[in-house]
mmCIF file of C-alpha atoms and ligand atoms in Angstrom:
data_model
loop_
_atom_site.group_PDB
_atom_site.id
_atom_site.type_symbol
_atom_site.label_atom_id
_atom_site.label_comp_id
_atom_site.label_asym_id
_atom_site.label_seq_id
_atom_site.Cartn_x
_atom_site.Cartn_y
_atom_site.Cartn_z
ATOM 1 C CA UNK A 286 -26.642 17.688 4.766
ATOM 2 C CA UNK A 287 -22.756 16.668 4.811
ATOM 3 C CA UNK A 288 -20.570 16.438 8.074
ATOM 4 C CA UNK A 289 -16.896 16.404 8.063
ATOM 5 C CA UNK A 290 -15.350 14.503 10.108
ATOM 6 C CA UNK A 291 -12.173 15.380 12.377
ATOM 7 C CA UNK A 292 -11.150 12.386 14.026
ATOM 8 C CA UNK A 293 -10.918 8.601 14.652
ATOM 9 C CA UNK A 294 -14.057 7.028 15.584
ATOM 10 C CA UNK A 295 -12.198 3.980 17.984
ATOM 11 C CA UNK A 296 -10.266 6.465 19.000
ATOM 12 C CA UNK A 297 -11.174 10.151 18.138
ATOM 13 C CA UNK A 298 -6.909 11.265 17.895
ATOM 14 C CA UNK A 299 -7.556 13.727 14.736
ATOM 15 C CA UNK A 300 -7.456 12.334 11.017
ATOM 16 C CA UNK A 301 -4.854 14.188 9.465
ATOM 17 C CA UNK A 302 -5.186 17.233 8.310
ATOM 18 C CA UNK A 303 -5.329 16.776 4.299
ATOM 19 C CA UNK A 304 -8.165 14.265 5.019
ATOM 20 C CA UNK A 305 -9.761 14.030 1.757
ATOM 21 C CA UNK A 306 -12.955 11.531 2.633
ATOM 22 C CA UNK A 307 -13.995 12.621 5.782
ATOM 23 C CA UNK A 308 -16.168 14.390 5.151
ATOM 24 C CA UNK A 309 -19.179 10.951 3.720
ATOM 25 C CA UNK A 310 -17.788 8.368 6.338
ATOM 26 C CA UNK A 311 -16.472 8.266 9.400
ATOM 27 C CA UNK A 312 -12.438 7.066 9.224
ATOM 28 C CA UNK A 313 -10.040 5.251 11.622
ATOM 29 C CA UNK A 314 -6.466 6.991 12.458
ATOM 30 C CA UNK A 315 -3.751 5.301 10.917
ATOM 31 C CA UNK A 316 -3.379 3.909 14.883
ATOM 32 C CA UNK A 317 -5.921 2.081 14.478
ATOM 33 C CA UNK A 318 -5.324 0.331 11.340
ATOM 34 C CA UNK A 319 -4.562 -3.569 12.759
ATOM 35 C CA UNK A 320 -0.310 -3.318 11.124
ATOM 36 C CA UNK A 321 0.334 -6.394 13.525
ATOM 37 C CA UNK A 322 -2.263 -8.962 11.008
ATOM 38 C CA UNK A 323 -2.148 -7.697 7.593
ATOM 39 C CA UNK A 324 -3.695 -10.113 5.736
ATOM 40 C CA UNK A 325 -1.756 -12.127 3.515
ATOM 41 C CA UNK A 326 -4.050 -11.687 0.644
ATOM 42 C CA UNK A 327 -4.789 -8.012 -1.246
ATOM 43 C CA UNK A 328 -8.366 -8.977 -1.101
ATOM 44 C CA UNK A 329 -8.921 -9.060 2.146
ATOM 45 C CA UNK A 330 -6.505 -5.461 2.643
ATOM 46 C CA UNK A 331 -8.701 -2.674 4.496
ATOM 47 C CA UNK A 332 -7.644 0.638 2.544
ATOM 48 C CA UNK A 333 -6.028 3.470 3.107
ATOM 49 C CA UNK A 334 -5.396 7.071 2.102
ATOM 50 C CA UNK A 335 -2.124 8.675 1.509
ATOM 51 C CA UNK A 336 -1.897 11.415 0.183
ATOM 52 C CA UNK A 337 1.051 12.078 -2.404
ATOM 53 C CA UNK A 338 1.431 15.941 -3.758
ATOM 54 C CA UNK A 339 -1.315 16.910 -4.840
ATOM 55 C CA UNK A 340 -3.913 13.715 -4.647
ATOM 56 C CA UNK A 341 -4.608 11.149 -2.867
ATOM 57 C CA UNK A 342 -4.365 7.339 -3.638
ATOM 58 C CA UNK A 343 -5.383 4.416 -2.372
ATOM 59 C CA UNK A 344 -4.026 1.626 -1.439
ATOM 60 C CA UNK A 345 -4.136 -1.584 0.848
ATOM 61 C CA UNK A 346 -1.249 -3.032 2.530
ATOM 62 C CA UNK A 347 -1.290 -7.149 2.849
ATOM 63 C CA UNK A 348 1.887 -9.350 2.765
ATOM 64 C CA UNK A 349 3.285 -10.697 -0.515
ATOM 65 C CA UNK A 350 3.116 -14.857 -1.043
ATOM 66 C CA UNK A 351 6.864 -14.446 0.227
ATOM 67 C CA UNK A 352 6.590 -12.506 3.839
ATOM 68 C CA UNK A 353 7.179 -9.118 2.928
ATOM 69 C CA UNK A 354 5.336 -5.761 2.937
ATOM 70 C CA UNK A 355 3.152 -4.564 0.061
ATOM 71 C CA UNK A 356 1.048 -2.549 -1.392
ATOM 72 C CA UNK A 357 -1.898 -2.725 -3.723
ATOM 73 C CA UNK A 358 -2.006 1.246 -5.125
ATOM 74 C CA UNK A 359 -4.931 1.293 -7.151
ATOM 75 C CA UNK A 360 -5.445 0.832 -9.953
ATOM 76 C CA UNK A 361 -2.610 -0.878 -10.289
ATOM 77 C CA UNK A 362 -3.251 -4.448 -11.271
ATOM 78 C CA UNK A 363 0.217 -6.012 -9.211
ATOM 79 C CA UNK A 364 0.707 -4.656 -5.639
ATOM 80 C CA UNK A 365 5.025 -3.305 -4.898
ATOM 81 C CA UNK A 366 6.931 -5.164 -2.312
ATOM 82 C CA UNK A 367 9.535 -2.433 -0.555
ATOM 83 C CA UNK A 368 13.127 -4.977 -0.585
ATOM 84 C CA UNK A 369 14.873 -5.037 2.233
ATOM 85 C CA UNK A 370 17.405 -3.294 0.455
ATOM 86 C CA UNK A 371 14.924 -0.573 -0.660
ATOM 87 C CA UNK A 372 14.298 -1.819 -4.023
ATOM 88 C CA UNK A 373 10.223 -1.508 -4.745
ATOM 89 C CA UNK A 374 9.471 -5.098 -6.675
ATOM 90 C CA UNK A 375 6.062 -5.682 -8.931
ATOM 91 C CA UNK A 376 5.784 -8.597 -10.035
ATOM 92 C CA UNK A 377 2.563 -11.216 -10.130
ATOM 93 C CA UNK A 378 0.814 -12.169 -6.836
ATOM 94 C CA UNK A 379 1.058 -15.471 -7.398
ATOM 95 C CA UNK A 380 4.300 -15.821 -9.667
ATOM 96 C CA UNK A 381 6.722 -18.830 -8.016
ATOM 97 C CA UNK A 382 9.948 -19.049 -9.638
ATOM 98 C CA UNK A 383 10.292 -23.032 -11.480
ATOM 99 C CA UNK A 384 12.652 -25.432 -9.537
ATOM 100 C CA UNK A 385 15.939 -25.992 -11.351
ATOM 101 C CA UNK A 386 16.560 -22.852 -13.339
ATOM 102 C CA UNK A 387 19.871 -21.602 -13.108
ATOM 103 C CA UNK A 388 21.457 -19.238 -9.708
ATOM 104 C CA UNK A 389 22.267 -16.674 -12.436
ATOM 105 C CA UNK A 390 19.555 -17.401 -14.173
ATOM 106 C CA UNK A 391 16.448 -16.760 -11.050
ATOM 107 C CA UNK A 392 18.637 -13.788 -10.227
ATOM 108 C CA UNK A 393 17.640 -12.151 -13.454
ATOM 109 C CA UNK A 394 14.433 -12.824 -13.315
ATOM 110 C CA UNK A 395 14.006 -12.012 -9.641
ATOM 111 C CA UNK A 396 16.091 -8.466 -11.244
ATOM 112 C CA UNK A 397 13.387 -8.012 -13.122
ATOM 113 C CA UNK A 398 10.598 -7.634 -11.596
ATOM 114 C CA UNK A 399 13.028 -4.404 -9.925
ATOM 115 C CA UNK A 400 11.360 -1.432 -11.082
ATOM 116 C CA UNK A 401 13.430 2.003 -11.631
ATOM 117 C CA UNK A 402 11.167 3.850 -13.789
ATOM 118 C CA UNK A 403 8.583 6.833 -12.214
ATOM 119 C CA UNK A 404 6.649 4.673 -10.573
ATOM 120 C CA UNK A 405 9.081 4.444 -7.524
ATOM 121 C CA UNK A 406 8.710 7.811 -6.120
ATOM 122 C CA UNK A 407 5.183 6.498 -5.881
ATOM 123 C CA UNK A 408 5.625 3.254 -4.467
ATOM 124 C CA UNK A 409 8.299 4.515 -1.628
ATOM 125 C CA UNK A 410 5.763 7.294 -0.857
ATOM 126 C CA UNK A 411 3.203 4.954 0.321
ATOM 127 C CA UNK A 412 5.818 2.827 2.444
ATOM 128 C CA UNK A 413 6.792 5.779 4.101
ATOM 129 C CA UNK A 414 3.741 7.312 4.692
ATOM 130 C CA UNK A 415 2.591 3.853 5.557
ATOM 131 C CA UNK A 416 5.413 3.280 8.336
ATOM 132 C CA UNK A 417 5.316 6.934 9.680
ATOM 133 C CA UNK A 418 0.935 7.246 9.898
ATOM 134 C CA UNK A 419 1.098 9.235 7.824
ATOM 135 C CA UNK A 420 -2.288 7.564 6.754
ATOM 136 C CA UNK A 421 -6.318 7.036 7.343
ATOM 137 C CA UNK A 422 -8.520 4.340 7.291
ATOM 138 C CA UNK A 423 -11.103 4.376 4.436
ATOM 139 C CA UNK A 424 -12.988 1.231 5.523
HETATM 140 ZN ZN1 ZN B 41 -8.021 5.778 16.136
#
C-alpha cells in the first residue's frame, strides 16, 4: 500500500501541493534544506525537486568552483550557474582559465559559457524556485 506523505518529515510543514514524490519516501520541506551549508561538489549535493510547467526537475544545488550558486539539473552533465548580473552560465566543472591569455580573449572565453537558448528559462525557474523555497527535498 502506498502512503502519500503530505508533510515534512522533520518539521511537519506542508509539502508543495504538486509534490510528486511524497508517495514513496517521506520528504523534507524546503525550510529544512541546509541552504547555508551547500557542498562544493555536485556529488555531495542533496537532491531537490522543482516543478516546472508540467514536469518535475531533479536538481542538485551546490557551490561552483568559483564560489557561485550552481544547480545541476538531470540529465545535464554540467551545472547552471547564476551570475551576479542575472546571466546563466554553463561550463565544465573542472574548467580553469589558462594563465597568460590576453584579457579580451579571457573575456571571450567566459562569454562563450553564457547561455542564450531555451535552457535559460529552465535554469531561471530552478534558481527562482530555490530562492523562493518552492521545492521539496528528495533525499
Ligand atoms: Zn521541514
